[in-house]
Amino acid sequence: MTTASDELFAALEADLAERRAAHLYRRRPVVSTPQGPTVTVDGVTLSNFCSNDYLGLAAHPRIVAAAQAGAERWGVGSGASHLVCGHQAAHEACERKLAAFVGKPAALTLATGYLANLAVITALVGREDAVFADKLNHASLNDACLLSRATFKRYAHNDLAMLERQLADTPARRKLIAVDAVFSMDGDTAPLAALLALAERHDAWLFIDDAHGFGVLGDGRGSLAELGLASPRIIYMATLGKAAGVAGAFVAAEEIVIDYLINMARPYIYTTAAPALIADAVSASVDVIAQEAWRRERLQTHIATLREGLAAGGCMLMPSSTAIQPLQMPSSEAALALSAALRERGHWVAAIRPPTVPTPRLRLTLSAAHDAAQVQQLVEDVLALLPNVLRSLS
Ligand SMILES: *Cc1c(COP(=O)(O)O)cnc(C)c1O
């Protein structure tokens, strides 16, 4: 006898079977070490080339010590949302430090970057408004745009002419342009100066997600500092779980924008504050980011070694000058096969496939924590394995 619940489960199984057949099924590798240049995953020790810990701060002793001291001082739980009783002096100090570091009057910390994007976009635009977004923006920005109920216009990647037409054509009350400063799966950057000029011409907000620029670009202060850009209409967001090595995110903007978010942003209001020990760890991380410039220099050296080494062997990476260095693959199957072959040689490199990205690729990420020999070995093994993988699948 078939019961209704059998059909419910069969429908899930059919969808998963489809994913498996298309080489798109995912599982979660279990890591049994701290994050670092070498990790143990499913019992095997590998060089880690898929983390976003670009500066190698995820297990930095000073930041770990700040978290431990924070736990001693504040305990573990924050107890409530920021507007009830969860906003502690550690959050307040961390926000002031982040705002000063990126050169904005005020900042707001949130528990994750996903939440920060939902908070800003749903608070600032609604049904009568329009939001304009690059096609390659991060999924959390897309979800935020959908949730806002504003008219959601996507323009082709970095296509400013298309964006300008969309801005000129909209009857919307308020306009907001939302963009990744460094595109998370491609590693290339948005033309922020030109986007600001468009935002000014069409009186739009410019919301910049700098998840992959903060800590790395502009002496650690991020993509705006890198370009020397500033404007009250720019709302800046960066995450704190990537280069900063901790967790969470912050929004930096004019005082009134932050005040507006505190009052209007449901994803900020209706969630428990992150533990104060996280805020203390982030404050320590900002000091390390400011003081340890050698980490950014070493990362740049690794980027050059990887790009030049692969190019010399005839293997072209996608155009990127950041820590994200994608290698385009002809199919999801090929991406998986190269990832598996590299793993056999001790490298952990993620195969990124649709629907996360339009075209399959290996996403190689570099960190200041890698040593030169690790990067060199990766270059040699990619060059040795790639032709075999392509041949065996063609
Ligand atoms: C990782 C990421 C986010 C989400 O941040 P979390 O803190 O991981 O939730 C948002 N935007 C971009 C571009 C990202 O890469």
mmCIF file of C-alpha atoms and ligand atoms in Angstrom:
data_model
loop_
_atom_site.group_PDB
_atom_site.id
_atom_site.type_symbol
_atom_site.label_atom_id
_atom_site.label_comp_id
_atom_site.label_asym_id
_atom_site.label_seq_id
_atom_site.Cartn_x
_atom_site.Cartn_y
_atom_site.Cartn_z
ATOM 1 C CA MET A 1 0.000 0.000 0.000
ATOM 2 C CA THR A 2 1.265 3.469 -0.854
ATOM 3 C CA THR A 3 0.702 6.096 1.741
ATOM 4 C CA ALA A 4 0.783 9.827 1.145
ATOM 5 C CA SER A 5 4.056 10.088 3.013
ATOM 6 C CA ASP A 6 5.748 7.560 0.674
ATOM 7 C CA GLU A 7 4.993 9.929 -2.184
ATOM 8 C CA LEU A 8 6.418 12.875 -0.288
ATOM 9 C CA PHE A 9 9.697 10.997 0.198
ATOM 10 C CA ALA A 10 9.737 9.602 -3.353
ATOM 11 C CA ALA A 11 9.562 13.141 -4.742
ATOM 12 C CA LEU A 12 12.655 14.132 -2.748
ATOM 13 C CA GLU A 13 14.489 10.991 -3.859
ATOM 14 C CA ALA A 14 13.684 11.704 -7.517
ATOM 15 C CA ASP A 15 15.107 15.233 -7.284
ATOM 16 C CA LEU A 16 18.281 13.977 -5.598
ATOM 17 C CA ALA A 17 18.665 11.190 -8.179
ATOM 18 C CA GLU A 18 18.501 13.826 -10.906
ATOM 19 C CA ARG A 19 21.268 15.795 -9.184
ATOM 20 C CA ARG A 20 23.416 12.655 -8.906
ATOM 21 C CA ALA A 21 22.966 11.785 -12.583
ATOM 22 C CA ALA A 22 24.038 15.307 -13.575
ATOM 23 C CA HIS A 23 27.167 15.166 -11.361
ATOM 24 C CA LEU A 24 25.649 17.907 -9.221
ATOM 25 C CA TYR A 25 25.037 15.983 -6.012
ATOM 26 C CA ARG A 26 26.795 17.453 -2.978
ATOM 27 C CA ARG A 27 28.034 16.079 0.302
ATOM 28 C CA ARG A 28 29.902 17.656 3.174
ATOM 29 C CA PRO A 29 33.515 16.590 3.769
ATOM 30 C CA VAL A 30 34.277 16.375 7.495
ATOM 31 C CA VAL A 31 37.334 18.362 8.612
ATOM 32 C CA SER A 32 38.932 17.209 11.844
ATOM 33 C CA THR A 33 41.578 19.946 12.224
ATOM 34 C CA PRO A 34 41.471 23.730 12.638
ATOM 35 C CA GLN A 35 41.304 25.695 9.383
ATOM 36 C CA GLY A 36 44.779 26.250 7.942
ATOM 37 C CA PRO A 37 46.982 25.619 4.891
ATOM 38 C CA THR A 38 46.942 21.904 5.712
ATOM 39 C CA VAL A 39 43.810 20.169 6.995
ATOM 40 C CA THR A 40 42.677 16.632 7.669
ATOM 41 C CA VAL A 41 39.505 15.836 5.776
ATOM 42 C CA ASP A 42 37.675 12.511 5.975
ATOM 43 C CA GLY A 43 40.836 11.157 7.640
ATOM 44 C CA VAL A 44 43.271 12.301 4.909
ATOM 45 C CA THR A 45 45.746 15.204 5.264
ATOM 46 C CA LEU A 46 45.566 17.669 2.357
ATOM 47 C CA SER A 47 46.886 21.077 1.279
ATOM 48 C CA ASN A 48 43.843 23.304 1.491
ATOM 49 C CA PHE A 49 43.139 25.355 -1.641
ATOM 50 C CA CYS A 50 39.421 25.934 -1.115
ATOM 51 C CA SER A 51 39.161 28.087 1.986
ATOM 52 C CA ASN A 52 38.350 31.816 2.055
ATOM 53 C CA ASP A 53 40.784 32.289 4.959
ATOM 54 C CA TYR A 54 42.911 34.467 2.643
ATOM 55 C CA LEU A 55 45.181 35.883 5.336
ATOM 56 C CA GLY A 56 45.475 32.708 7.433
ATOM 57 C CA LEU A 57 43.756 34.265 10.464
ATOM 58 C CA ALA A 58 41.167 31.548 11.240
ATOM 59 C CA ALA A 59 43.413 30.064 13.943
ATOM 60 C CA HIS A 60 45.639 33.108 14.661
ATOM 61 C CA PRO A 61 46.864 32.915 18.308
ATOM 62 C CA ARG A 62 46.038 36.553 19.124
ATOM 63 C CA ILE A 63 42.514 36.234 17.773
ATOM 64 C CA VAL A 64 41.961 32.887 19.511
ATOM 65 C CA ALA A 65 43.189 34.471 22.764
ATOM 66 C CA ALA A 66 40.735 37.362 22.314
ATOM 67 C CA ALA A 67 37.876 34.870 21.853
ATOM 68 C CA GLN A 68 38.944 32.978 24.981
ATOM 69 C CA ALA A 69 39.202 36.175 27.017
ATOM 70 C CA GLY A 70 35.811 37.193 25.584
ATOM 71 C CA ALA A 71 34.268 33.923 26.765
ATOM 72 C CA GLU A 72 35.721 34.509 30.239
ATOM 73 C CA ARG A 73 34.381 38.039 30.373
ATOM 74 C CA TRP A 74 30.981 37.662 28.656
ATOM 75 C CA GLY A 75 30.128 33.986 28.823
ATOM 76 C CA VAL A 76 28.924 32.290 25.664
ATOM 77 C CA GLY A 77 25.374 33.369 24.850
ATOM 78 C CA SER A 78 24.168 36.886 24.054
ATOM 79 C CA GLY A 79 20.731 36.124 25.479
ATOM 80 C CA ALA A 80 18.543 38.098 23.097
ATOM 81 C CA SER A 81 18.395 40.256 19.988
ATOM 82 C CA HIS A 82 20.322 43.550 19.853
ATOM 83 C CA LEU A 83 17.169 45.620 20.435
ATOM 84 C CA VAL A 84 16.092 43.692 23.525
ATOM 85 C CA CYS A 85 19.115 43.035 25.779
ATOM 86 C CA GLY A 86 21.701 41.278 23.591
ATOM 87 C CA HIS A 87 23.712 44.367 22.520
ATOM 88 C CA GLN A 88 26.800 44.320 24.727
ATOM 89 C CA ALA A 89 29.755 46.680 25.080
ATOM 90 C CA ALA A 90 31.900 44.285 23.003
ATOM 91 C CA HIS A 91 29.519 44.694 20.012
ATOM 92 C CA GLU A 92 29.516 48.459 20.450
ATOM 93 C CA ALA A 93 33.334 48.667 20.560
ATOM 94 C CA CYS A 94 33.687 46.349 17.581
ATOM 95 C CA GLU A 95 31.272 48.456 15.503
ATOM 96 C CA ARG A 96 33.171 51.665 16.275
ATOM 97 C CA LYS A 97 36.449 50.006 15.335
ATOM 98 C CA LEU A 98 35.112 48.637 12.029
ATOM 99 C CA ALA A 99 33.553 51.980 11.029
ATOM 100 C CA ALA A 100 36.819 53.846 11.686
ATOM 101 C CA PHE A 101 38.830 51.180 9.853
ATOM 102 C CA VAL A 102 36.832 51.483 6.619
ATOM 103 C CA GLY A 103 36.351 55.255 6.928
ATOM 104 C CA LYS A 104 32.589 55.439 7.447
ATOM 105 C CA PRO A 105 30.736 57.297 10.228
ATOM 106 C CA ALA A 106 28.932 54.233 11.637
ATOM 107 C CA ALA A 107 28.715 50.441 11.427
ATOM 108 C CA LEU A 108 26.381 47.626 12.393
ATOM 109 C CA THR A 109 27.500 44.025 12.992
ATOM 110 C CA LEU A 110 25.333 41.041 12.055
ATOM 111 C CA ALA A 111 25.692 37.316 12.692
ATOM 112 C CA THR A 112 26.371 36.408 9.029
ATOM 113 C CA GLY A 113 26.909 38.031 5.654
ATOM 114 C CA TYR A 114 23.807 36.350 4.292
ATOM 115 C CA LEU A 115 21.781 38.056 6.994
ATOM 116 C CA ALA A 116 23.491 41.418 6.399
ATOM 117 C CA ASN A 117 22.510 41.358 2.722
ATOM 118 C CA LEU A 118 18.909 40.469 3.579
ATOM 119 C CA ALA A 119 18.865 43.249 6.202
ATOM 120 C CA VAL A 120 20.126 46.093 4.012
ATOM 121 C CA ILE A 121 18.180 45.353 0.863
ATOM 122 C CA THR A 122 14.840 44.476 2.463
ATOM 123 C CA ALA A 123 15.025 47.571 4.677
ATOM 124 C CA LEU A 124 15.915 50.043 1.933
ATOM 125 C CA VAL A 125 13.686 48.911 -0.930
ATOM 126 C CA GLY A 126 10.160 47.547 -1.195
ATOM 127 C CA ARG A 127 7.248 47.111 -3.610
ATOM 128 C CA GLU A 128 7.430 50.565 -5.206
ATOM 129 C CA ASP A 129 11.190 50.441 -5.658
ATOM 130 C CA ALA A 130 13.714 48.806 -7.966
ATOM 131 C CA VAL A 131 16.946 46.990 -7.336
ATOM 132 C CA PHE A 132 19.644 46.507 -9.989
ATOM 133 C CA ALA A 133 22.068 43.622 -9.667
ATOM 134 C CA ASP A 134 25.006 42.109 -11.563
ATOM 135 C CA LYS A 135 24.204 38.650 -12.984
ATOM 136 C CA LEU A 136 27.167 37.157 -11.114
ATOM 137 C CA ASN A 137 26.281 38.551 -7.693
ATOM 138 C CA HIS A 138 26.418 36.221 -4.700
ATOM 139 C CA ALA A 139 23.311 34.102 -4.026
ATOM 140 C CA SER A 140 22.641 35.977 -0.776
ATOM 141 C CA LEU A 141 22.268 39.265 -2.681
ATOM 142 C CA ASN A 142 19.876 37.614 -5.124
ATOM 143 C CA ASP A 143 17.811 36.159 -2.298
ATOM 144 C CA ALA A 144 17.735 39.567 -0.611
ATOM 145 C CA CYS A 145 16.489 41.221 -3.814
ATOM 146 C CA LEU A 146 13.711 38.642 -4.182
ATOM 147 C CA LEU A 147 12.681 38.955 -0.542
ATOM 148 C CA SER A 148 12.520 42.769 -0.789
ATOM 149 C CA ARG A 149 9.625 42.552 -3.306
ATOM 150 C CA ALA A 150 11.188 45.409 -5.259
ATOM 151 C CA THR A 151 11.376 45.145 -9.056
ATOM 152 C CA PHE A 152 14.499 43.030 -9.542
ATOM 153 C CA LYS A 153 16.577 43.843 -12.634
ATOM 154 C CA ARG A 154 19.734 41.874 -13.362
ATOM 155 C CA TYR A 155 22.301 43.219 -15.816
ATOM 156 C CA ALA A 156 24.914 41.157 -17.679
ATOM 157 C CA HIS A 157 28.184 40.838 -15.784
ATOM 158 C CA ASN A 158 29.860 44.281 -15.492
ATOM 159 C CA ASP A 159 27.701 45.587 -18.386
ATOM 160 C CA LEU A 160 27.338 49.245 -17.413
ATOM 161 C CA ALA A 161 25.530 50.210 -20.625
ATOM 162 C CA MET A 162 22.808 47.686 -19.842
ATOM 163 C CA LEU A 163 22.604 48.909 -16.251
ATOM 164 C CA GLU A 164 22.336 52.505 -17.432
ATOM 165 C CA ARG A 165 19.424 51.612 -19.722
ATOM 166 C CA GLN A 166 17.670 49.837 -16.859
ATOM 167 C CA LEU A 167 18.183 52.831 -14.550
ATOM 168 C CA ALA A 168 16.923 55.258 -17.185
ATOM 169 C CA ASP A 169 13.803 53.166 -17.886
ATOM 170 C CA THR A 170 12.619 52.559 -14.345
ATOM 171 C CA PRO A 171 9.576 54.343 -12.946
ATOM 172 C CA ALA A 172 10.601 53.240 -9.442
ATOM 173 C CA ARG A 173 10.459 55.529 -6.417
ATOM 174 C CA ARG A 174 13.789 54.443 -4.878
ATOM 175 C CA LYS A 175 16.667 52.794 -6.713
ATOM 176 C CA LEU A 176 19.423 50.616 -5.313
ATOM 177 C CA ILE A 177 22.360 49.070 -7.175
ATOM 178 C CA ALA A 178 23.698 45.949 -5.424
ATOM 179 C CA VAL A 179 27.025 44.460 -6.446
ATOM 180 C CA ASP A 180 29.873 42.207 -5.323
ATOM 181 C CA ALA A 181 33.123 44.219 -5.251
ATOM 182 C CA VAL A 182 35.091 41.003 -5.916
ATOM 183 C CA PHE A 183 32.993 38.311 -7.587
ATOM 184 C CA SER A 184 33.086 35.259 -5.359
ATOM 185 C CA MET A 185 33.291 32.523 -7.995
ATOM 186 C CA ASP A 186 35.241 34.415 -10.689
ATOM 187 C CA GLY A 187 37.670 36.517 -8.647
ATOM 188 C CA ASP A 188 37.326 39.539 -10.940
ATOM 189 C CA THR A 189 36.162 42.931 -9.694
ATOM 190 C CA ALA A 190 33.295 45.355 -10.302
ATOM 191 C CA PRO A 191 34.001 48.801 -11.844
ATOM 192 C CA LEU A 192 33.086 50.599 -8.618
ATOM 193 C CA ALA A 193 34.041 54.135 -9.696
ATOM 194 C CA ALA A 194 31.836 53.888 -12.796
ATOM 195 C CA LEU A 195 29.033 52.323 -10.741
ATOM 196 C CA LEU A 196 29.219 55.235 -8.305
ATOM 197 C CA ALA A 197 29.006 57.695 -11.207
ATOM 198 C CA LEU A 198 25.880 55.901 -12.474
ATOM 199 C CA ALA A 199 24.373 55.859 -8.988
ATOM 200 C CA GLU A 200 24.943 59.617 -8.743
ATOM 201 C CA ARG A 201 23.498 60.298 -12.184
ATOM 202 C CA HIS A 202 20.339 58.319 -11.386
ATOM 203 C CA ASP A 203 20.150 59.159 -7.686
ATOM 204 C CA ALA A 204 20.439 55.536 -6.562
ATOM 205 C CA TRP A 205 21.962 53.897 -3.509
ATOM 206 C CA LEU A 206 25.106 51.878 -4.223
ATOM 207 C CA PHE A 207 25.335 48.778 -2.027
ATOM 208 C CA ILE A 208 28.716 47.053 -2.169
ATOM 209 C CA ASP A 209 29.310 43.508 -0.886
ATOM 210 C CA ASP A 210 33.055 43.304 -0.183
ATOM 211 C CA ALA A 211 33.144 39.763 1.252
ATOM 212 C CA HIS A 212 36.319 38.989 -0.722
ATOM 213 C CA GLY A 213 38.002 42.420 -0.641
ATOM 214 C CA PHE A 214 37.914 43.287 3.050
ATOM 215 C CA GLY A 215 41.206 42.366 4.739
ATOM 216 C CA VAL A 216 42.913 41.797 1.396
ATOM 217 C CA LEU A 217 42.601 44.947 -0.741
ATOM 218 C CA GLY A 218 43.312 48.582 0.182
ATOM 219 C CA ASP A 219 45.799 47.719 2.941
ATOM 220 C CA GLY A 220 43.108 45.531 4.442
ATOM 221 C CA ARG A 221 40.495 48.307 4.457
ATOM 222 C CA GLY A 222 38.799 46.846 1.415
ATOM 223 C CA SER A 223 37.830 47.657 -2.159
ATOM 224 C CA LEU A 224 36.748 51.277 -1.535
ATOM 225 C CA ALA A 225 40.088 52.117 0.077
ATOM 226 C CA GLU A 226 41.888 50.331 -2.770
ATOM 227 C CA LEU A 227 40.224 52.691 -5.255
ATOM 228 C CA GLY A 228 40.124 55.773 -3.013
ATOM 229 C CA LEU A 229 36.326 55.915 -3.386
ATOM 230 C CA ALA A 230 33.991 57.501 -0.874
ATOM 231 C CA SER A 231 30.412 58.721 -0.999
ATOM 232 C CA PRO A 232 27.556 58.993 1.493
ATOM 233 C CA ARG A 233 25.375 57.054 -0.973
ATOM 234 C CA ILE A 234 27.683 54.018 -0.768
ATOM 235 C CA ILE A 235 26.541 51.416 1.744
ATOM 236 C CA TYR A 236 29.456 49.086 2.417
ATOM 237 C CA MET A 237 29.090 45.480 3.600
ATOM 238 C CA ALA A 238 31.884 43.036 4.365
ATOM 239 C CA THR A 239 31.905 39.610 5.933
ATOM 240 C CA LEU A 240 34.114 38.645 8.855
ATOM 241 C CA GLY A 241 34.371 34.885 8.324
ATOM 242 C CA LYS A 242 36.681 35.063 5.286
ATOM 243 C CA ALA A 243 39.906 37.140 5.383
ATOM 244 C CA ALA A 244 39.081 38.339 8.919
ATOM 245 C CA GLY A 245 39.087 34.686 10.001
ATOM 246 C CA VAL A 246 36.201 34.877 12.508
ATOM 247 C CA ALA A 247 32.448 35.002 11.730
ATOM 248 C CA GLY A 248 29.703 37.470 10.938
ATOM 249 C CA ALA A 249 29.521 40.638 8.867
ATOM 250 C CA PHE A 250 29.181 44.385 9.149
ATOM 251 C CA VAL A 251 27.475 47.190 7.305
ATOM 252 C CA ALA A 252 29.203 50.598 7.296
ATOM 253 C CA ALA A 253 27.390 53.751 6.205
ATOM 254 C CA GLU A 254 26.146 57.192 7.271
ATOM 255 C CA GLU A 255 24.708 57.383 10.806
ATOM 256 C CA ILE A 256 21.166 57.768 9.506
ATOM 257 C CA VAL A 257 21.441 54.638 7.351
ATOM 258 C CA ILE A 258 22.622 52.578 10.321
ATOM 259 C CA ASP A 259 19.865 54.080 12.477
ATOM 260 C CA TYR A 260 17.340 53.179 9.770
ATOM 261 C CA LEU A 261 18.578 49.568 9.655
ATOM 262 C CA ILE A 262 18.368 49.253 13.452
ATOM 263 C CA ASN A 263 14.743 50.356 13.249
ATOM 264 C CA MET A 264 13.567 48.766 10.004
ATOM 265 C CA ALA A 265 15.685 45.746 9.054
ATOM 266 C CA ARG A 266 13.757 42.657 10.065
ATOM 267 C CA PRO A 267 16.724 40.278 9.531
ATOM 268 C CA TYR A 268 18.608 42.427 12.067
ATOM 269 C CA ILE A 269 15.785 42.927 14.529
ATOM 270 C CA TYR A 270 14.354 39.412 14.772
ATOM 271 C CA THR A 271 17.482 37.411 15.448
ATOM 272 C CA THR A 272 19.640 36.794 18.497
ATOM 273 C CA ALA A 273 22.834 38.853 18.661
ATOM 274 C CA ALA A 274 26.058 36.967 17.890
ATOM 275 C CA PRO A 275 27.995 36.105 21.074
ATOM 276 C CA ALA A 276 30.055 39.014 22.452
ATOM 277 C CA LEU A 277 33.181 36.821 22.307
ATOM 278 C CA ILE A 278 32.841 36.922 18.505
ATOM 279 C CA ALA A 279 32.857 40.731 18.618
ATOM 280 C CA ASP A 280 36.028 40.662 20.746
ATOM 281 C CA ALA A 281 37.659 38.230 18.292
ATOM 282 C CA VAL A 282 36.707 40.497 15.367
ATOM 283 C CA SER A 283 38.202 43.531 17.127
ATOM 284 C CA ALA A 284 41.456 41.604 17.579
ATOM 285 C CA SER A 285 41.333 40.520 13.932
ATOM 286 C CA VAL A 286 41.043 44.143 12.758
ATOM 287 C CA ASP A 287 44.268 44.905 14.662
ATOM 288 C CA VAL A 288 46.033 41.960 13.035
ATOM 289 C CA ILE A 289 44.757 42.964 9.581
ATOM 290 C CA ALA A 290 46.094 46.496 10.114
ATOM 291 C CA GLN A 291 49.447 45.427 11.558
ATOM 292 C CA GLU A 292 50.471 42.338 9.592
ATOM 293 C CA ALA A 293 50.859 43.734 6.074
ATOM 294 C CA TRP A 294 53.271 40.891 5.275
ATOM 295 C CA ARG A 295 50.262 38.589 4.962
ATOM 296 C CA ARG A 296 48.900 40.583 2.012
ATOM 297 C CA GLU A 297 52.356 40.703 0.404
ATOM 298 C CA ARG A 298 52.785 36.961 0.735
ATOM 299 C CA LEU A 299 49.327 36.341 -0.716
ATOM 300 C CA GLN A 300 50.235 38.487 -3.750
ATOM 301 C CA THR A 301 53.425 36.449 -4.239
ATOM 302 C CA HIS A 302 51.418 33.205 -4.210
ATOM 303 C CA ILE A 303 48.900 34.621 -6.721
ATOM 304 C CA ALA A 304 51.753 35.533 -9.085
ATOM 305 C CA THR A 305 53.421 32.100 -8.645
ATOM 306 C CA LEU A 306 50.183 30.272 -9.459
ATOM 307 C CA ARG A 307 49.196 32.387 -12.459
ATOM 308 C CA GLU A 308 52.659 32.561 -13.997
ATOM 309 C CA GLY A 309 53.430 28.897 -13.307
ATOM 310 C CA LEU A 310 50.216 27.630 -14.909
ATOM 311 C CA ALA A 311 50.454 30.058 -17.842
ATOM 312 C CA ALA A 312 54.034 28.909 -18.540
ATOM 313 C CA GLY A 313 52.664 25.361 -18.812
ATOM 314 C CA GLY A 314 49.937 26.465 -21.238
ATOM 315 C CA CYS A 315 47.101 26.442 -18.716
ATOM 316 C CA MET A 316 45.189 29.717 -18.592
ATOM 317 C CA LEU A 317 43.265 30.670 -15.477
ATOM 318 C CA MET A 318 40.278 33.003 -15.703
ATOM 319 C CA PRO A 319 41.256 36.712 -15.516
ATOM 320 C CA SER A 320 41.636 37.533 -11.810
ATOM 321 C CA SER A 321 44.168 39.358 -9.686
ATOM 322 C CA THR A 322 42.623 38.311 -6.368
ATOM 323 C CA ALA A 323 43.026 35.274 -4.105
ATOM 324 C CA ILE A 324 40.211 33.574 -6.070
ATOM 325 C CA GLN A 325 41.753 31.898 -9.138
ATOM 326 C CA PRO A 326 39.237 29.827 -11.098
ATOM 327 C CA LEU A 327 40.184 27.255 -13.709
ATOM 328 C CA GLN A 328 37.348 26.847 -16.208
ATOM 329 C CA MET A 329 36.460 23.204 -17.023
ATOM 330 C CA PRO A 330 34.484 21.870 -20.004
ATOM 331 C CA SER A 331 31.942 19.965 -17.845
ATOM 332 C CA SER A 332 30.920 19.269 -14.264
ATOM 333 C CA GLU A 333 32.231 15.744 -14.776
ATOM 334 C CA ALA A 334 35.672 17.049 -15.803
ATOM 335 C CA ALA A 335 35.726 19.472 -12.863
ATOM 336 C CA LEU A 336 34.976 16.603 -10.483
ATOM 337 C CA ALA A 337 37.564 14.351 -12.132
ATOM 338 C CA LEU A 338 40.360 16.937 -11.842
ATOM 339 C CA SER A 339 39.382 17.741 -8.265
ATOM 340 C CA ALA A 340 39.535 13.995 -7.438
ATOM 341 C CA ALA A 341 42.887 13.529 -9.205
ATOM 342 C CA LEU A 342 44.382 16.506 -7.334
ATOM 343 C CA ARG A 343 43.106 15.045 -4.114
ATOM 344 C CA GLU A 344 45.000 11.824 -4.836
ATOM 345 C CA ARG A 345 48.128 13.991 -4.915
ATOM 346 C CA GLY A 346 47.300 15.716 -1.636
ATOM 347 C CA HIS A 347 45.560 18.925 -2.777
ATOM 348 C CA TRP A 348 42.056 19.947 -1.777
ATOM 349 C CA VAL A 349 40.455 22.044 -4.523
ATOM 350 C CA ALA A 350 36.705 22.524 -4.823
ATOM 351 C CA ALA A 351 34.850 21.735 -8.043
ATOM 352 C CA ILE A 352 32.184 24.448 -8.326
ATOM 353 C CA ARG A 353 29.274 23.495 -10.532
ATOM 354 C CA PRO A 354 25.873 24.774 -11.634
ATOM 355 C CA PRO A 355 23.598 26.050 -10.164
ATOM 356 C CA THR A 356 26.197 27.852 -8.016
ATOM 357 C CA VAL A 357 27.912 29.103 -11.198
ATOM 358 C CA PRO A 358 26.817 29.141 -14.871
ATOM 359 C CA THR A 359 29.891 27.167 -16.023
ATOM 360 C CA PRO A 360 31.828 24.417 -14.157
ATOM 361 C CA ARG A 361 35.245 25.257 -12.765
ATOM 362 C CA LEU A 362 37.833 24.511 -10.141
ATOM 363 C CA ARG A 363 37.947 27.381 -7.685
ATOM 364 C CA LEU A 364 41.529 27.625 -6.454
ATOM 365 C CA THR A 365 41.917 29.946 -3.494
ATOM 366 C CA LEU A 366 45.209 31.054 -2.032
ATOM 367 C CA SER A 367 46.137 32.100 1.481
ATOM 368 C CA ALA A 368 49.025 33.910 3.130
ATOM 369 C CA ALA A 369 49.237 30.781 5.293
ATOM 370 C CA HIS A 370 50.390 28.631 2.338
ATOM 371 C CA ASP A 371 54.109 28.227 1.874
ATOM 372 C CA ALA A 372 55.816 28.668 -1.492
ATOM 373 C CA ALA A 373 56.448 24.918 -1.902
ATOM 374 C CA GLN A 374 52.735 24.106 -1.526
ATOM 375 C CA VAL A 375 51.782 26.529 -4.285
ATOM 376 C CA GLN A 376 54.583 25.272 -6.542
ATOM 377 C CA GLN A 377 53.469 21.654 -6.022
ATOM 378 C CA LEU A 378 49.902 22.605 -6.942
ATOM 379 C CA VAL A 379 51.125 24.209 -10.185
ATOM 380 C CA GLU A 380 53.101 21.085 -11.123
ATOM 381 C CA ASP A 381 50.271 18.691 -10.336
ATOM 382 C CA VAL A 382 47.604 20.697 -12.196
ATOM 383 C CA LEU A 383 49.848 20.793 -15.264
ATOM 384 C CA ALA A 384 50.551 17.058 -15.001
ATOM 385 C CA LEU A 385 46.938 15.963 -14.441
ATOM 386 C CA LEU A 386 44.843 18.311 -16.570
ATOM 387 C CA PRO A 387 45.675 16.810 -20.012
ATOM 388 C CA ASN A 388 44.856 13.266 -18.792
ATOM 389 C CA VAL A 389 41.535 14.348 -17.329
ATOM 390 C CA LEU A 390 40.536 16.177 -20.520
ATOM 391 C CA ARG A 391 41.625 13.253 -22.707
ATOM 392 C CA SER A 392 39.857 10.578 -20.671
ATOM 393 C CA LEU A 393 36.540 12.443 -20.842
ATOM 394 C CA SER A 394 36.606 13.547 -24.479
HETATM 395 C C1 LIG B 1 30.337 34.417 1.686
HETATM 396 C C2 LIG B 1 29.595 35.538 1.065
HETATM 397 C C3 LIG B 1 28.452 36.090 1.664
HETATM 398 C C4 LIG B 1 27.817 35.470 2.879
HETATM 399 O O1 LIG B 1 28.558 35.725 4.026
HETATM 400 P P1 LIG B 1 28.435 34.694 5.241
HETATM 401 O O2 LIG B 1 29.019 35.428 6.387
HETATM 402 O O3 LIG B 1 29.193 33.489 4.846
HETATM 403 O O4 LIG B 1 26.964 34.413 5.429
HETATM 404 C C5 LIG B 1 27.879 37.200 1.097
HETATM 405 N N1 LIG B 1 28.373 37.732 -0.048
HETATM 406 C C6 LIG B 1 29.447 37.216 -0.674
HETATM 407 C C7 LIG B 1 29.936 37.849 -1.928
HETATM 408 C C8 LIG B 1 30.079 36.096 -0.147
HETATM 409 O O5 LIG B 1 31.108 35.558 -0.776
#
